JSON list of C-alpha atoms in Angstrom, two decimals:
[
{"chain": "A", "resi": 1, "resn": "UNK", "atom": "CA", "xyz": [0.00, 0.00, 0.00]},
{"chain": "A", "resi": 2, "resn": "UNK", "atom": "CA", "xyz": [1.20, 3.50, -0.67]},
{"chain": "A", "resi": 3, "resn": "UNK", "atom": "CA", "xyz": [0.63, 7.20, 1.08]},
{"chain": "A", "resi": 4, "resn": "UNK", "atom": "CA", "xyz": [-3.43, 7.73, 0.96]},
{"chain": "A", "resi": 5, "resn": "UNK", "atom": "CA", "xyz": [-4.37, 3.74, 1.83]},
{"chain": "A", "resi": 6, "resn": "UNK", "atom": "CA", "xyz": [-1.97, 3.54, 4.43]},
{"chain": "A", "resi": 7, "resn": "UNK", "atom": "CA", "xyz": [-3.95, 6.65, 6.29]},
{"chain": "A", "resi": 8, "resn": "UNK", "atom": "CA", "xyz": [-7.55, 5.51, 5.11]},
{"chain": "A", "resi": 9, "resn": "UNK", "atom": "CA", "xyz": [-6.20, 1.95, 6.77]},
{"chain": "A", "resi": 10, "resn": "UNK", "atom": "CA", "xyz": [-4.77, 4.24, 10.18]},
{"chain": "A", "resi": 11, "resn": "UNK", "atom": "CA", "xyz": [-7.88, 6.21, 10.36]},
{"chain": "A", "resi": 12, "resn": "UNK", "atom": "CA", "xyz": [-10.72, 3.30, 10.17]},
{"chain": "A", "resi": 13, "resn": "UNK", "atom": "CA", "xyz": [-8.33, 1.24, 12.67]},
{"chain": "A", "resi": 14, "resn": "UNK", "atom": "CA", "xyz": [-8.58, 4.50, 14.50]},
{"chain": "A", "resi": 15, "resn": "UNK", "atom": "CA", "xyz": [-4.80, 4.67, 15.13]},
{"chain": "A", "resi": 16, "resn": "UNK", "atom": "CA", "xyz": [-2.34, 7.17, 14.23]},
{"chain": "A", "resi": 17, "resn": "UNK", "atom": "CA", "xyz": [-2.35, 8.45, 11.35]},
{"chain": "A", "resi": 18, "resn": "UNK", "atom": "CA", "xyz": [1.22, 9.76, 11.09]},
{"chain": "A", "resi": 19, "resn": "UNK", "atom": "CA", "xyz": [2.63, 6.55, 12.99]},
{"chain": "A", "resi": 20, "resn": "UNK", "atom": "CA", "xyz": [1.31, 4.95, 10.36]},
{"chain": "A", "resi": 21, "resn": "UNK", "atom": "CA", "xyz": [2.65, 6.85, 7.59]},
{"chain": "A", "resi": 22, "resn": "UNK", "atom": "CA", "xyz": [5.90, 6.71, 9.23]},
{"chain": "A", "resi": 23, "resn": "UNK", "atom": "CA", "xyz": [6.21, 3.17, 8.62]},
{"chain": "A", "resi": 24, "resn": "UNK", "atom": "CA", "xyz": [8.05, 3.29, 5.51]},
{"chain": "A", "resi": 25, "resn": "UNK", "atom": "CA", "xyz": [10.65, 5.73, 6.72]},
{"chain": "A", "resi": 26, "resn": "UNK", "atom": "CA", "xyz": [11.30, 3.88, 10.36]},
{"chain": "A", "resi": 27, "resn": "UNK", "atom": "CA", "xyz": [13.86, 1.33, 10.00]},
{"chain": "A", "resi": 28, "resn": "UNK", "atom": "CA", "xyz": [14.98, -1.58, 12.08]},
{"chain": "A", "resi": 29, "resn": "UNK", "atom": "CA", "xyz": [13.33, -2.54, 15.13]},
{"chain": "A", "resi": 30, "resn": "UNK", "atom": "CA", "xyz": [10.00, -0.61, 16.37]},
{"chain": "A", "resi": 31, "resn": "UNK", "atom": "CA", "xyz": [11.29, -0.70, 19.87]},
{"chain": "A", "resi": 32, "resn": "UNK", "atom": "CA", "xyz": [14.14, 1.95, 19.12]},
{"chain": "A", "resi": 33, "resn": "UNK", "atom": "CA", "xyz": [11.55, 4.71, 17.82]},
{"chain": "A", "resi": 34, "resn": "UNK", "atom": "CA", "xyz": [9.38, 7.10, 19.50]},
{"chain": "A", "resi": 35, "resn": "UNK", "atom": "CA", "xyz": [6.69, 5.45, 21.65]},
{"chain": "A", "resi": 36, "resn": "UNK", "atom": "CA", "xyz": [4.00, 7.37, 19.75]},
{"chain": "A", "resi": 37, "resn": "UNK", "atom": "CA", "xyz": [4.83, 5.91, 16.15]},
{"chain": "A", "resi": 38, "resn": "UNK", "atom": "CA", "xyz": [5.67, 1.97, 17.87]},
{"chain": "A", "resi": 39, "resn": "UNK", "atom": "CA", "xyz": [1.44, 1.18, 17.50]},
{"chain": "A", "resi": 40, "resn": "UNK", "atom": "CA", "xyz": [1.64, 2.98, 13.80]},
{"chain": "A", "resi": 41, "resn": "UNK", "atom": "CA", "xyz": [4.88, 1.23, 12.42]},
{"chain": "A", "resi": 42, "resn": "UNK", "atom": "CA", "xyz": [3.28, -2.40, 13.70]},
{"chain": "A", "resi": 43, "resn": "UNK", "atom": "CA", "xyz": [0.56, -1.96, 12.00]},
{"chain": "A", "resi": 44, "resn": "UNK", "atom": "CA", "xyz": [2.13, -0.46, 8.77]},
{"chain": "A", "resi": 45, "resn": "UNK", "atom": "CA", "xyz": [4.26, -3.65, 8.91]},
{"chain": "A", "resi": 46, "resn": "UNK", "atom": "CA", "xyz": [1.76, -6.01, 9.30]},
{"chain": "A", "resi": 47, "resn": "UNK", "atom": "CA", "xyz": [-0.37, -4.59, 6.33]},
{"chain": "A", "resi": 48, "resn": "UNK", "atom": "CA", "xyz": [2.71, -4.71, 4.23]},
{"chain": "A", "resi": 49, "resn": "UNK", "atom": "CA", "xyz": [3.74, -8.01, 4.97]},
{"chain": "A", "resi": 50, "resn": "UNK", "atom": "CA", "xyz": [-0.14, -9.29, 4.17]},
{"chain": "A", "resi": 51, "resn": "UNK", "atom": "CA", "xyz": [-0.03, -7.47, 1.06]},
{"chain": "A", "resi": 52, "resn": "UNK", "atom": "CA", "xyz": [3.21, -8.68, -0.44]},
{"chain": "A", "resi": 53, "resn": "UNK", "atom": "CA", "xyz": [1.84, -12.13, 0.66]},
{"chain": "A", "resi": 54, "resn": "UNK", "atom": "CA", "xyz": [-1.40, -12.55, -0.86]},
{"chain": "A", "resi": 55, "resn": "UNK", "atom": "CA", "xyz": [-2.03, -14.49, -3.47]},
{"chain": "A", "resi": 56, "resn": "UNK", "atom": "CA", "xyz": [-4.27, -12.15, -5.15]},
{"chain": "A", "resi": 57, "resn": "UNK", "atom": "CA", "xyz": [-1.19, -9.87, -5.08]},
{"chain": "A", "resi": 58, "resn": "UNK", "atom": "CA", "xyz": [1.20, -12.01, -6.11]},
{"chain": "A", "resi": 59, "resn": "UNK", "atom": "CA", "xyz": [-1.20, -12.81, -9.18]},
{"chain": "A", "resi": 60, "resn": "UNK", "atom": "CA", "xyz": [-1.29, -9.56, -10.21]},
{"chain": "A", "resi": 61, "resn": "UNK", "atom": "CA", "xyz": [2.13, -8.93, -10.12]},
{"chain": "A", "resi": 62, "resn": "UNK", "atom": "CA", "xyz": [3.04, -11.61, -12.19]},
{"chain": "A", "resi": 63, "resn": "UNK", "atom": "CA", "xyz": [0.77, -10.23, -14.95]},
{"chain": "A", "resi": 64, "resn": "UNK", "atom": "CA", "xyz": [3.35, -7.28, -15.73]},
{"chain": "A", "resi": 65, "resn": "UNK", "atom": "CA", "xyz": [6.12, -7.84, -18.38]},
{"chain": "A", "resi": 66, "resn": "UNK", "atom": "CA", "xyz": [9.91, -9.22, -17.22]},
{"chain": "A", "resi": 67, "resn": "UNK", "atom": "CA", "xyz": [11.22, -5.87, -17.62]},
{"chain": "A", "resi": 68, "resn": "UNK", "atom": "CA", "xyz": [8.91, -4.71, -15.05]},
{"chain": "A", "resi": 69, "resn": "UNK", "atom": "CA", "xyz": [8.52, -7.51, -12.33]},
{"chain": "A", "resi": 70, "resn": "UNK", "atom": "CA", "xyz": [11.00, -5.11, -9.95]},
{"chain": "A", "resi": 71, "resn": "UNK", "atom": "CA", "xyz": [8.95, -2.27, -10.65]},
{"chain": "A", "resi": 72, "resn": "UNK", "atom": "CA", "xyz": [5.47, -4.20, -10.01]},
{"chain": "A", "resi": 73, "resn": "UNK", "atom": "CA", "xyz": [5.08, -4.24, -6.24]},
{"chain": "A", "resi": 74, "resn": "UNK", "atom": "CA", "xyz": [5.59, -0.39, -6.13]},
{"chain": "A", "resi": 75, "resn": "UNK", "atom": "CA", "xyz": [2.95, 0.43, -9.19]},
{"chain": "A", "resi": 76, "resn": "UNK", "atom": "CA", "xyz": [0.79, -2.08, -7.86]},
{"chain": "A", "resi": 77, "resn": "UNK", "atom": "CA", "xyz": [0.73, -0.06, -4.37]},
{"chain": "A", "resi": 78, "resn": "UNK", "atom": "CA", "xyz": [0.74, 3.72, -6.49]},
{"chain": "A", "resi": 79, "resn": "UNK", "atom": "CA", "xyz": [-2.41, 2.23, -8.43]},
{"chain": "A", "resi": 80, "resn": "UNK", "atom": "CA", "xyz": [-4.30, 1.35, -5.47]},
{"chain": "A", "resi": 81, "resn": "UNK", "atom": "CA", "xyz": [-3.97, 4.60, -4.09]},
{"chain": "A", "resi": 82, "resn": "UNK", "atom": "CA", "xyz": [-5.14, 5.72, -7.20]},
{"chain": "A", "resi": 83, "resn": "UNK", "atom": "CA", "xyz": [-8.45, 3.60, -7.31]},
{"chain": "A", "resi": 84, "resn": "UNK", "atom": "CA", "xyz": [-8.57, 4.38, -3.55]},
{"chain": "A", "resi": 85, "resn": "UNK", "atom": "CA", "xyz": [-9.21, 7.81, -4.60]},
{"chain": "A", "resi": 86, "resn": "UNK", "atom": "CA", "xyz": [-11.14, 7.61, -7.47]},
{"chain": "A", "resi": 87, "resn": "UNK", "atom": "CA", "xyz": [-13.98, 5.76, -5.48]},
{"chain": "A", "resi": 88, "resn": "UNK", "atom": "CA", "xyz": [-13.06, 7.42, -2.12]},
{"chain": "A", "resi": 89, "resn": "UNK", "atom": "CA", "xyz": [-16.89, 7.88, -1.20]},
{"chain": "A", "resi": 90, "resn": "UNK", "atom": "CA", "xyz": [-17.44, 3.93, -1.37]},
{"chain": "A", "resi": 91, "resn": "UNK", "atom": "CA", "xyz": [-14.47, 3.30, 1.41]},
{"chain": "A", "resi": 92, "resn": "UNK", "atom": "CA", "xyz": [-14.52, 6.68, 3.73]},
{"chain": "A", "resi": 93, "resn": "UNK", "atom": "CA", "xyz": [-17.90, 8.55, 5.09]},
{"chain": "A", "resi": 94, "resn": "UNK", "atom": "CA", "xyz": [-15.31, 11.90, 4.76]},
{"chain": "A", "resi": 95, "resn": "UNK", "atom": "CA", "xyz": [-15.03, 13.66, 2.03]},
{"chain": "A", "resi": 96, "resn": "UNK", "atom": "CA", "xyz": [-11.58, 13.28, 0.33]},
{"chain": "A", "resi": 97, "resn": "UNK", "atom": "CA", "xyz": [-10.14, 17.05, 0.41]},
{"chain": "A", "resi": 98, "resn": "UNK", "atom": "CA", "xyz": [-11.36, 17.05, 4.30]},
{"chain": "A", "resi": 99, "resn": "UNK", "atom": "CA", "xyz": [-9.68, 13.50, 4.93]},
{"chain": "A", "resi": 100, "resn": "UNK", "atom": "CA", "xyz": [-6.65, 15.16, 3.14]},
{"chain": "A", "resi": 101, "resn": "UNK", "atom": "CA", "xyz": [-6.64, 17.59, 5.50]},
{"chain": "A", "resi": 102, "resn": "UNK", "atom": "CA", "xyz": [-6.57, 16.03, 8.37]},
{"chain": "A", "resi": 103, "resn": "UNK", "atom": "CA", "xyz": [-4.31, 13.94, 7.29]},
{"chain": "A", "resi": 104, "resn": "UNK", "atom": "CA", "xyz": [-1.98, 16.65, 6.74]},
{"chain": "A", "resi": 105, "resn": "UNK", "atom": "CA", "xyz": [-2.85, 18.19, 9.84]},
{"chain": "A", "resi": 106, "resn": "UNK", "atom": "CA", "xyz": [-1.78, 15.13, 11.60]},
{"chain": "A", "resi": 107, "resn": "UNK", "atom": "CA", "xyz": [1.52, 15.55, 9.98]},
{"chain": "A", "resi": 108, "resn": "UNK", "atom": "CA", "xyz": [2.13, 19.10, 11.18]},
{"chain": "A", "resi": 109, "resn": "UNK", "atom": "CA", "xyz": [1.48, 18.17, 14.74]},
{"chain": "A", "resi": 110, "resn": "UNK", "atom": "CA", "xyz": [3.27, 15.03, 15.20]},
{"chain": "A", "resi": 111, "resn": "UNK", "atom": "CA", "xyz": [6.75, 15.89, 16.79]},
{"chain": "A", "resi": 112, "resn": "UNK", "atom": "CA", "xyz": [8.30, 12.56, 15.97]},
{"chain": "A", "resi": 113, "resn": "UNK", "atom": "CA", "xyz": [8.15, 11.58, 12.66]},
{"chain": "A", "resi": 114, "resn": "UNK", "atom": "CA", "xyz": [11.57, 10.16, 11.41]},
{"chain": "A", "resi": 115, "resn": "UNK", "atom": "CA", "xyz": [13.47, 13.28, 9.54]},
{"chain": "A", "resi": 116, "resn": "UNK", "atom": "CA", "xyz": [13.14, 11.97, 5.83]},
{"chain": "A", "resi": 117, "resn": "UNK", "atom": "CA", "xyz": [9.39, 11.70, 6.18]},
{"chain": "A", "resi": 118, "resn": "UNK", "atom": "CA", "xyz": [9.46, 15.24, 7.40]},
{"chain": "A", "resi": 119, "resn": "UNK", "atom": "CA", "xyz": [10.78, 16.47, 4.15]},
{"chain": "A", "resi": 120, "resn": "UNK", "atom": "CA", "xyz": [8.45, 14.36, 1.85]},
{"chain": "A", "resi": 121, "resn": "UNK", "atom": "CA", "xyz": [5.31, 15.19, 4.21]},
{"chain": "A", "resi": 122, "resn": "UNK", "atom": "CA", "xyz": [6.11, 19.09, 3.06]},
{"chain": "A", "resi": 123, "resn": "UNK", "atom": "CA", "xyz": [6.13, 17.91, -0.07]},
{"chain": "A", "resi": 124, "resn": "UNK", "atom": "CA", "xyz": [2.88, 15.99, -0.13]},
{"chain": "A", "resi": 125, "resn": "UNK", "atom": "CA", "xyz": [1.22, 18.42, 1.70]},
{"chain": "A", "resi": 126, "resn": "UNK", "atom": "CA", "xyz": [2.61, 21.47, -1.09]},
{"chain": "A", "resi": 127, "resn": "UNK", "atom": "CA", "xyz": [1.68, 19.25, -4.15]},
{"chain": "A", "resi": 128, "resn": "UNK", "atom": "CA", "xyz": [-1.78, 17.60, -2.59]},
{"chain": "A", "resi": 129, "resn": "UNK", "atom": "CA", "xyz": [-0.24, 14.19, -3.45]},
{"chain": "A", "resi": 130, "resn": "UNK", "atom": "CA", "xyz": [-3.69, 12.45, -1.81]},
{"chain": "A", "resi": 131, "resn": "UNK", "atom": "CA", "xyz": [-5.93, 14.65, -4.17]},
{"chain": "A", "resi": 132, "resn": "UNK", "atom": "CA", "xyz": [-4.06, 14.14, -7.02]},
{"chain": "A", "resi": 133, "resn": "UNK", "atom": "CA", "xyz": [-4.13, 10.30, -7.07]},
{"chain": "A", "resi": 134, "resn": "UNK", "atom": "CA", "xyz": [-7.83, 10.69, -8.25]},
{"chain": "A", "resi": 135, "resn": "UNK", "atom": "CA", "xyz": [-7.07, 11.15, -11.80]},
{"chain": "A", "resi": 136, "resn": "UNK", "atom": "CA", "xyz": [-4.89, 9.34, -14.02]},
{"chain": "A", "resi": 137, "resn": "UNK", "atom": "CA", "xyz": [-2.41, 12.11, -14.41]},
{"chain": "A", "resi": 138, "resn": "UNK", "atom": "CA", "xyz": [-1.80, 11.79, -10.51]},
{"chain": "A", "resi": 139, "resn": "UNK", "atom": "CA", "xyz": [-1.13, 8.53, -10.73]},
{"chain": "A", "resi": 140, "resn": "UNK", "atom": "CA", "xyz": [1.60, 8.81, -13.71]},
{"chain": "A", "resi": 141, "resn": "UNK", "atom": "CA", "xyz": [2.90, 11.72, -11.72]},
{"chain": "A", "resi": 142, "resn": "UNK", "atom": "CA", "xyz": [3.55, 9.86, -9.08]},
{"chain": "A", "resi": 143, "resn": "UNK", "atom": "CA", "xyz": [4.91, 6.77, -11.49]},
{"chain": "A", "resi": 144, "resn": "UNK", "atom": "CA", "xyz": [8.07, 9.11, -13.02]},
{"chain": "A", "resi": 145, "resn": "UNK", "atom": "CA", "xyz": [8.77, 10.69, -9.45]},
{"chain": "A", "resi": 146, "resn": "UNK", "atom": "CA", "xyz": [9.21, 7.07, -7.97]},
{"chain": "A", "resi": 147, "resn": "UNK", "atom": "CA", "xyz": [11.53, 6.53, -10.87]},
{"chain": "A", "resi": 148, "resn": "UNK", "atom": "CA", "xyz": [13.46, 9.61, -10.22]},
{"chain": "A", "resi": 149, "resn": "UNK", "atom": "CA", "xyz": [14.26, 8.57, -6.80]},
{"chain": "A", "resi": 150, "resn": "UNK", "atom": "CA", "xyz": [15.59, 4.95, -6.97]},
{"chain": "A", "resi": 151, "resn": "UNK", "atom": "CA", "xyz": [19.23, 4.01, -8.03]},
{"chain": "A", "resi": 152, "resn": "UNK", "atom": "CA", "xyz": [17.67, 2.24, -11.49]},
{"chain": "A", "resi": 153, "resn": "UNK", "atom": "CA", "xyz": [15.22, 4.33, -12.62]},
{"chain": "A", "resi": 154, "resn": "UNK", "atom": "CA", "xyz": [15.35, 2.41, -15.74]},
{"chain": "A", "resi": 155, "resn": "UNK", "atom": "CA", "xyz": [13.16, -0.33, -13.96]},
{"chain": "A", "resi": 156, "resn": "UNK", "atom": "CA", "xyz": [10.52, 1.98, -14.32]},
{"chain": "A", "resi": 157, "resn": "UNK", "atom": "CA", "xyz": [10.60, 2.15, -18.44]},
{"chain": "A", "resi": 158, "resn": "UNK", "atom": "CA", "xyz": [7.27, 1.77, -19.51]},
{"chain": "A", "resi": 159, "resn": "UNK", "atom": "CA", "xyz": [5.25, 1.62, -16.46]},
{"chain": "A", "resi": 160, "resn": "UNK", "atom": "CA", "xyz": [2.40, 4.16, -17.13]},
{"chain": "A", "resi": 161, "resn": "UNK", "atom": "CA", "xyz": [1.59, 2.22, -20.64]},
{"chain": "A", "resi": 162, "resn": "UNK", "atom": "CA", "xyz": [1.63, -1.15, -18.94]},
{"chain": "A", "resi": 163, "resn": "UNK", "atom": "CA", "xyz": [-0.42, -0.12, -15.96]},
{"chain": "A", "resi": 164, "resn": "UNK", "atom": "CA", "xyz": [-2.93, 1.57, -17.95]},
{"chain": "A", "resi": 165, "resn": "UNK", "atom": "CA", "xyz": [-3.10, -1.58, -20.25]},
{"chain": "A", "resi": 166, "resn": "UNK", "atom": "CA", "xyz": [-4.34, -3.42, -17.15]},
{"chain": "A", "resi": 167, "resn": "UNK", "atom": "CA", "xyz": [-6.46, -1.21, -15.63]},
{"chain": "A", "resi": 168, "resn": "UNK", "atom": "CA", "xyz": [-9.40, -3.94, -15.61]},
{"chain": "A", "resi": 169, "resn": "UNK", "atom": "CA", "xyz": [-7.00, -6.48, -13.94]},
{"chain": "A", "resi": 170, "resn": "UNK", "atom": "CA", "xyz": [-5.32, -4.27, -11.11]},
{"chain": "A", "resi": 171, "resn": "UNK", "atom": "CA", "xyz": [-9.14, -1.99, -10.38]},
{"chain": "A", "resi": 172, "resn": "UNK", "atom": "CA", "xyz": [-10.15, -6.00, -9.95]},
{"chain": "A", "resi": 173, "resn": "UNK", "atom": "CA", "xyz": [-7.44, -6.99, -7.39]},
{"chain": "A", "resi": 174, "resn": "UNK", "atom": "CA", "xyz": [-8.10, -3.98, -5.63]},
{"chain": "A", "resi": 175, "resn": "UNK", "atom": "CA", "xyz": [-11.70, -4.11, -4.84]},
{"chain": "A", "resi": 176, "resn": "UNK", "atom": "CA", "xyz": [-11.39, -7.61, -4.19]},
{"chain": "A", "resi": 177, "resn": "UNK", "atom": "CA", "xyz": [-8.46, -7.33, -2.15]},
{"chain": "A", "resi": 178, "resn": "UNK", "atom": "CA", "xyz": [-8.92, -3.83, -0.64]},
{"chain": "A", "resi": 179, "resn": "UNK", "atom": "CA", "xyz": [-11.97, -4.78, 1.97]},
{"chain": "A", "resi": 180, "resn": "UNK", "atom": "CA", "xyz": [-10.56, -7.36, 3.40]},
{"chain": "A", "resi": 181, "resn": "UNK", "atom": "CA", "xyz": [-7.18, -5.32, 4.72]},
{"chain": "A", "resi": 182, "resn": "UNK", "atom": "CA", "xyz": [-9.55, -2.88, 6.11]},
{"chain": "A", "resi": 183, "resn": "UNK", "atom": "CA", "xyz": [-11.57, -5.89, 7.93]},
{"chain": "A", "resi": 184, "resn": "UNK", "atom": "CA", "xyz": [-7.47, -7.08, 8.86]},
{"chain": "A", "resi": 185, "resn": "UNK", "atom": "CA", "xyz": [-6.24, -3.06, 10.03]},
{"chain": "A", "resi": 186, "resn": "UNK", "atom": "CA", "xyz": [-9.47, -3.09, 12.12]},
{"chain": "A", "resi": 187, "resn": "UNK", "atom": "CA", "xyz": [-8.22, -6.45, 13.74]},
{"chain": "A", "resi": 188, "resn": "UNK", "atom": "CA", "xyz": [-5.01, -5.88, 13.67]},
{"chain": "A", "resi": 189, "resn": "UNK", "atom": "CA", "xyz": [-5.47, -2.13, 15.76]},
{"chain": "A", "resi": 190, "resn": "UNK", "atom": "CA", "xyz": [-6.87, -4.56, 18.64]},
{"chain": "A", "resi": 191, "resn": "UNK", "atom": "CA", "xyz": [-4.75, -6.74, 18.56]},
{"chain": "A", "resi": 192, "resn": "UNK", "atom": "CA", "xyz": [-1.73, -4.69, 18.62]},
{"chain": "A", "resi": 193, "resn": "UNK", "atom": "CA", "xyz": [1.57, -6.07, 21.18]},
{"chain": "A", "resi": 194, "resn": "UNK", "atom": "CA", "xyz": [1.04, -4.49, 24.75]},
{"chain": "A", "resi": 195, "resn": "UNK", "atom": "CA", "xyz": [4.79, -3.49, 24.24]},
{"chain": "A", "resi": 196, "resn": "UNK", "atom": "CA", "xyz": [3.80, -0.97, 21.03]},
{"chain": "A", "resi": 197, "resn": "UNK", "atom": "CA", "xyz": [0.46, 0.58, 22.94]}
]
């Protein structure tokens, strides 16, 4: 999962949203950071691990070209963000620009987020990455600036045209797959380690 499902999964589980986000940036073991992100990062784990795990997943990914299967697991993630947004109103009773919001919000207040997610939340926030992943531009957007970041960008070469050439496949694996990691994050949030709470 990517940026806005990772918060839609926080806020439904009714944990922290910004312990959840910093998930991807917090490395090594949860007990060394802050005690306010340990719930967040568990649960970002967990929802990672069941994601790269699933066979529905693992289906999909195995649907994209050679040249891409490196690339996969990150488009597949940046696409369901993408059809996260597009049919926000069928997963969140909030409207997406106020969920954004808050989101952001959440951001701003939290005092210890790891320092690289820091710098990308300004970003995010500056260039309304959750709004933009509603249209198809958004999602290519965010596509190419994945590629600009990684040490092989050229693992990346034609992503947009093979993701958009199976748009029926991945919008399928994510509405199958989608409602039952919400049903897991609620689960999962009480069922968290007494050590992370």
């Amino acid at each position: 999962m990517n940026f806005l499902a990772h918060l839609h999964l926080a806020d439904i589980s009714r944990t922290s949203l910004a312990a959840n986000l910093a998930g991807d940036f917090a490395k090594g073991s949860i007990d060394n950071h802050p005690k306010a992100l340990q719930q967040g990062i568990w649960l970002h784990r967990e929802i990672d691990k069941l994601t790269d795990s699933h066979e529905l997943i693992r289906e999909l990914k195995s649907l994209f070209p050679s040249a891409l299967q490196r690339a996969a697991p990150i488009l597949i993630d940046l696409s369901f963000d993408y059809y996260l947004a597009k049919y926000w109103d069928e997963y969140h009773h909030q409207p997406l620009e106020e969920f954004a919001q808050k989101a952001y919000q959440a951001l701003e207040q939290c005092e210890t987020l790891p320092e690289a997610l820091v710098d990308v939340s300004k970003r995010i926030q500056r260039e309304n990455w959750l709004i933009a992943y509603q249209h198809r531009k958004g999602l290519n957007q965010a596509i190419e600036s994945v590629s600009r970041r990684v040490s092989k960008p050229e693992i990346f070469n034609g992503a947009t045209t093979t993701v958009k050439k199976l748009d029926i496949e991945i919008e399928t694996a994510f509405r199958t797959f989608y409602p039952q990691l919400m049903a897991y994050s609620k689960i999962w949030s009480r069922k968290t380690p007494a050590q992370y709470l």
